[in-house]
Amino acid sequence: MPDFFGNLLRMLRGPRGSDVSFLCHKLLSERGEASQTAVAQEVINAYQGMPPDKRLEFYQMLCREFAPEQPAILRAAADYQRAPGPATLSALTSAVEPPRQELFRRINTAVHGTETLVAMRGDLLALIEKHPELTALDSDLRHLFRSWFNRGFLRLERVSWQTSARLLEKLIRYESVHEIHGWPDLRRRLEADRRCFAFFHPALGEEPVIFVEVALTKGLAGELEPLLDVRAPVLPSDQADTAIFYSINNCLPGLRGVPFGNFLIKQVVTDLATEFPKLSAYATLSPLPRFARALLDQENTHGFTRDRLQRLLADFHKELISAAGRKDSVDALFHLLKDPVRHRQVLIEPLRRLATAYLTQARCGGRRCDSVAAFHLSNGARLERVNPFGNLRPYGLKDSFGVTVNYRYLFDDLEENHERFVRQDEIQVSRGLSRELHAVAKAWHTPGDKPAGQKKG
Amino acid sequence: MPDFFGNLLRMLRGPRGSDVSFLCHKLLSERGEASQTAVAQEVINAYQGMPPDKRLEFYQMLCREFAPEQPAILRAAADYQRAPGPATLSALTSAVEPPRQELFRRINTAVHGTETLVAMRGDLLALIEKHPELTALDSDLRHLFRSWFNRGFLRLERVSWQTSARLLEKLIRYESVHEIHGWPDLRRRLEADRRCFAFFHPALGEEPVIFVEVALTKGLAGELEPLLDVRAPVLPSDQADTAIFYSINNCLPGLRGVPFGNFLIKQVVTDLATEFPKLSAYATLSPLPRFARALLDQENTHGFTRDRLQRLLADFHKELISAAGRKDSVDALFHLLKDPVRHRQVLIEPLRRLATAYLTQARCGGRRCDSVAAFHLSNGARLERVNPFGNLRPYGLKDSFGVTVNYRYLFDDLEENHERFVRQDEIQVSRGLSRELHAVAKAWHTPGDKPAGQKKG
Amino acid sequence: MPDFFGNLLRMLRGPRGSDVSFLCHKLLSERGEASQTAVAQEVINAYQGMPPDKRLEFYQMLCREFAPEQPAILRAAADYQRAPGPATLSALTSAVEPPRQELFRRINTAVHGTETLVAMRGDLLALIEKHPELTALDSDLRHLFRSWFNRGFLRLERVSWQTSARLLEKLIRYESVHEIHGWPDLRRRLEADRRCFAFFHPALGEEPVIFVEVALTKGLAGELEPLLDVRAPVLPSDQADTAIFYSINNCLPGLRGVPFGNFLIKQVVTDLATEFPKLSAYATLSPLPRFARALLDQENTHGFTRDRLQRLLADFHKELISAAGRKDSVDALFHLLKDPVRHRQVLIEPLRRLATAYLTQARCGGRRCDSVAAFHLSNGARLERVNPFGNLRPYGLKDSFGVTVNYRYLFDDLEENHERFVRQDEIQVSRGLSRELHAVAKAWHTPGDKPAGQKKG
Amino acid sequence: MPDFFGNLLRMLRGPRGSDVSFLCHKLLSERGEASQTAVAQEVINAYQGMPPDKRLEFYQMLCREFAPEQPAILRAAADYQRAPGPATLSALTSAVEPPRQELFRRINTAVHGTETLVAMRGDLLALIEKHPELTALDSDLRHLFRSWFNRGFLRLERVSWQTSARLLEKLIRYESVHEIHGWPDLRRRLEADRRCFAFFHPALGEEPVIFVEVALTKGLAGELEPLLDVRAPVLPSDQADTAIFYSINNCLPGLRGVPFGNFLIKQVVTDLATEFPKLSAYATLSPLPRFARALLDQENTHGFTRDRLQRLLADFHKELISAAGRKDSVDALFHLLKDPVRHRQVLIEPLRRLATAYLTQARCGGRRCDSVAAFHLSNGARLERVNPFGNLRPYGLKDSFGVTVNYRYLFDDLEENHERFVRQDEIQVSRGLSRELHAVAKAWHTPGDKPAGQKKG
């Protein structure tokens, strides 16, 4: 039950501007309605001036004092049970809606309201693991954001060297997949054979919510280095036949769980197809963010290596050790990677097989371990190619064991691929990978396994 | 219970592009998720191509097929009663949310989505009186719109002679308080001693959602004619001390009930105060839209003339008849209004008294009859002046019996005025009107009546 | 010799802000150099505040006091004669340059400088017929303007319903070929099957310098009425195969003699060709501004009806009188024009023949009488069609006897047509008109006449 | 005499697109008039594709073939002598105008025309020292540019972190006074206590023609280091009382000799005064670009050390050698500068005295040696302060011996200062420097020297 007497006391005691709880109650009260934007501004100022350690109290206060009232819900539920109908349903709907939602909507009437609420959720998410009681608060914010950050309100804009330095600087800050090393690096990523697009929301001004970096290439690029090389020659745009989405970045942690990426990719594909009619393939060049952790996790504490995968892994470790003549397999791997020719030949097949098995089989707690794969496959993309030495930069080795993956977007297949993936957990793969998968399956002697689908192309 | 088998049949029968019900179900299904914007576009096209007489069926289909499911609600309600807590609350909240809301959010992912949904509600509202079963559907749309058209997402812009003809043409079309008679009339309303501001929403492009016309004047203007006269000389802006809000127009019927006017007035006052530091008063010049109907309604069929008001009215009619020497009071009124000098003197006091009584006393079905008064008083404005011959244009005579009212916005009093009005139904009036009210009260010998508050100014 | 002592006296007397002569001298002096823009502003203010009758004095002062100095020129000329070379040429060039030019360049450093100088020349041109001594002043301004209003500095912009009302209002004011009757008329001219383009100069802000109105039609339009009809249906743009330039207007009299029209037409043709690849013909629909005057001028006081043309005219007058049964031929013409069927048939051939002869033969003081024809033919267009009843509006009858002409722009022929016209005074005509011309020539029995060229198409 | 037969031959031979001489003649011919922009474009393309070593030939061709014709000039000069009057003057004026001017105006009708002509003059200036015969060509271009780049056509714009990276990159490239070391350095120069403004010309798009960097400071800044330090704290703008113009850069060599700087400074002062009403002083922080060369030039080969200055210099060298205990004075100077405390004390007075004497006395070939001083003094600024150790960066030591100068712009004195400087070669100095100058004069025992003026402040 919300703290009714506390509230009453607070109201009776009269205004105390600096008390954020008081301000929130005022904003929802009748008095506040007349000067909504002004009071909302005060709440925003109070929040922005709040030391980080006070924020937890603030969230807890919101959970406590602005939750739906249990007695009212019980009453409304009973009424509905007695006589289900529009009137009782409407009453029940009102009873379950947390007053917080209206509070947030009112905060949003002030300048920088949206920005503050997004920052608030960002801060909240950092605390939520330790404070699961804040989950309801988070749900309310996410519910609002899914409505406010609806694709219909997002504006796709190209980001180029013509863009303001202020915005470009944000890209440098927000790029977390392939770090941008200063302005010359950024500049190369905005040359004639590159494209960068971002979604903006009208209430967030010049702050991007998500952006994607695209390289126009000749053929499907599996290796990252040529794309990121600052001194790489610029490909004349009439020679490009493929668009490679090599980096997708969400900018605002507070918008986690609000879906943009899907729309961004599809919109950008549409725009590129118009600008470059010669493009015939659209694919990502993606990492396997937790692949290395999985391979190194011989105790399987993360729970994502299934029996057969583990067997494959054990074989791989043995091969590594024998090939490198070292005792420890990780040590062996890094040793082998250093040799650009012979040792690579030793590694290439086992690594591809392992990564393919991981992408198609590994599960953690019921979900696919690889969230990047889950994202693209759920968008309807297909698994196109696995590149064993696609990213040899330190972070690429550390996270993905150097492997990269291409997911390909074939527009005519998206709907069906998506549905098969979501409903039947069936993954579409290219013909090339299909053979690989059969090899994997055969190696395991596990004919009962559901094979991945395979389609033209 | 939603039409489960119907849906199933539909799904099994396979795609039939032109069937809007099928398209809506597809948009909410897994298949639709992969190509949301494309399917949403098809729904929009289907709606736009729908003949008006098919719309009712469409709304009924949405009510029937996309309503929350009763068994699920009953189940969730029972669960909550058994164990009230975050998990059961969350389940109950999900159960009561109509699938329509998600459907609308998905429609909104397409180009022109917002525009179509707003138009849809506009069409719906025209049918709702005869089809009260559509009320739930309307609630869902209004709920979404209150979130989407939150003040934080609206952009205030000045409209001037510098604005595109396309937008100005919309003003001519949307102005419904004081009709704009062609471009010269519009031009006069955008001269140096006039201002026009509109709210725009990013998803509606150049379509204004509400606009206000302001005249900068010397002293409080009570008469409309000098403000609307196309040939009126332009007041040098350094001579102006008052801003008169003489016309506020909502542009889109589909946004009825979504509050903007309040924010618009307050924002414009703020902006004008910056541009013209010499302004010392901000007031409206408003009509009494149903005053004439009330006065002529001697049988009180609309139920808004209370006993005492009716007595006052009867006196007024007698006075009219005796002053004009005619049998019928309406006839008499129009006759008297024609005489610019003597007869006016006869009418002026009774009309002001009557209008003041009407504004402060008259109620229809529990609410104040005068919705314009209710709007401004609820915003925290005070009743400043009643002008018996403020608008002698035909529509001014017809609707308001020629009377206009000034509501004044005094920034420091808004909160308190608002609260007193909302909580205690107490109206704040200027000192001048306060004396008038006492006279009215005295004339009625009704000491028990709650007097209106009176404040400085 | 410039008024040296007057200047000296003026300088000694010290500043007298309101004396524009003093200000001009100051602006050119060393003192003025330090605060050029400020002094230039004063000159501008002085000019703008000058009553019209003082302007003549002002121009005369500029001619007198800011002309090149005769003794200096004589000296420099003698020096050059003695030793022609770069140094003496440079000195001679300096000596002949009027100080006015530098004065104007300095006036142009102030805000609104260009605007004022253009207005100044506009005012000057209105006086010049009566005051030929101002010709040198006009030359200086025109010389500057030809440099400043060089095509490279002009910006072509489309004018549409999306344009600001302020600019559109200017179009209404500046349109002098086919008067725009208010906003609905303007609106029709900006519909989907119409285009309007204007040249703007960066120093003149939103003031257009010239604009053209274009209609997209099916086939070559010879009649004006369907193009100007406000209620004419809008032609779907994919049905249009011809662009008709039906009105070209110079906006600023002060820019007379500075060539824009040529560039405007060619640029617009280029832009339209990009937007509408289906367009296959570009032509004007032009008036014959002095045709009626020529026909009615039986005494040939204007000197432009040559013998043969006069004979043709006399025949035409006889035909008219006999066809209409009236005594006076003008009276007869108007009488005949009223009859939509039979009488037209009587007139059509003689009128076409007469107009064709006029366009190709008539000269006034050495030049072609028809300045519109001279403009388009000099641009390299060809005479395509003569339409006897192309413009029956009162001004069309009054100026052009109802006749309109199509000049066609065939891009491949422009250079050659232009050169033949300029060098050999040879006019290119369409095949249809070529036959007409032969008929005319035959009628006159004057085989020695230079025939107009004829080309494909 | 221009190469008449050559031209004729060329014309007869027919079009040879790649021959730029042919193209230029065509552009000026009648044929070219009809398709001016197209032919102009060809000339531009030909120039842009020309290898650097062919440019000299091109310029020489322009000089030879597009010069005014001597016989025609002689004829017109004789006519004028016989009968001086408007007609003969007009003929003479036409005869002396080089056809090049019209050629350049026609080149300018094409896209990128202005840009190409400016680049052309830039290239030309690099050759002119060795090829003085090209001077006339340069004069023609400069004459046109002074007209085209008139202040009235320039647009002042603030450059900030909000500006496009493309433009900011140009600043980095064009800054030649105080090199910008990459993006963080640039960013500091665009912080809240800095301003940057540039002039743009409409025909050059985003290419700046000149820009100025300003620091807002507390008190008159004499030392450069705190202004350029990337990590310097940002001064709150309400604490600033002085605007320091610390870097002014012309961007395009081709515009040398076209005056902008004067207008830029004055316009920026005006704009800053509006934005920051608290600013009370506007001054530069300027280098003495050839000071070091003058001091080291003991043989006075550059001819700018007058007797007395040389005596002063000799004293200075002696002082240096004695203070530093070194044999060579330059060596001694650099040795002394390394010592931050004691040795500086030794140097400070002699250096200031020397620099002050240099600025006020040194002349090279009749002009003041210091072009920066000449620029600001001619603008009407006064010599405010000499800062012996204002710029200890390597280039500051190398060029200016570490000295910086403040020139102060006092708006009320500009006109008079300018006039005194230009007419009487009189320099205005601050009270502080005035004392210094008296000391210098006294040290020299040369009472007959014209003392610099001194004014309030």
Coordinates of C-alpha atoms in Angstrom, one line a residue, chain B residues 161-169 183-184 187 206, chain C residues 161-169 183-184 187 206:
Chain B
W161 CA 4.0 35.9 -43.9
Q162 CA 7.3 34.3 -44.3
T163 CA 5.7 30.9 -43.9
S164 CA 5.0 28.7 -46.9
A165 CA 1.7 29.3 -48.7
R166 CA 0.8 25.6 -48.3
L167 CA 0.8 26.0 -44.5
L168 CA -0.9 29.4 -44.5
E169 CA -3.7 27.9 -46.7
W183 CA -5.5 36.1 -48.3
P184 CA -5.7 39.8 -47.6
R187 CA -2.2 38.9 -44.3
E206 CA 3.8 20.5 -41.8
Chain C
W161 CA 3.2 26.5 -53.2
Q162 CA 5.7 25.5 -50.6
T163 CA 7.4 28.9 -51.0
S164 CA 6.8 31.7 -48.5
A165 CA 3.8 33.9 -48.9
R166 CA 6.1 36.9 -48.9
L167 CA 7.9 35.8 -52.0
L168 CA 4.7 34.6 -53.7
E169 CA 3.2 38.0 -53.2
W183 CA -4.1 33.8 -54.8
P184 CA -6.3 31.2 -56.4
R187 CA -2.1 28.6 -56.9
E206 CA 14.5 37.1 -51.2

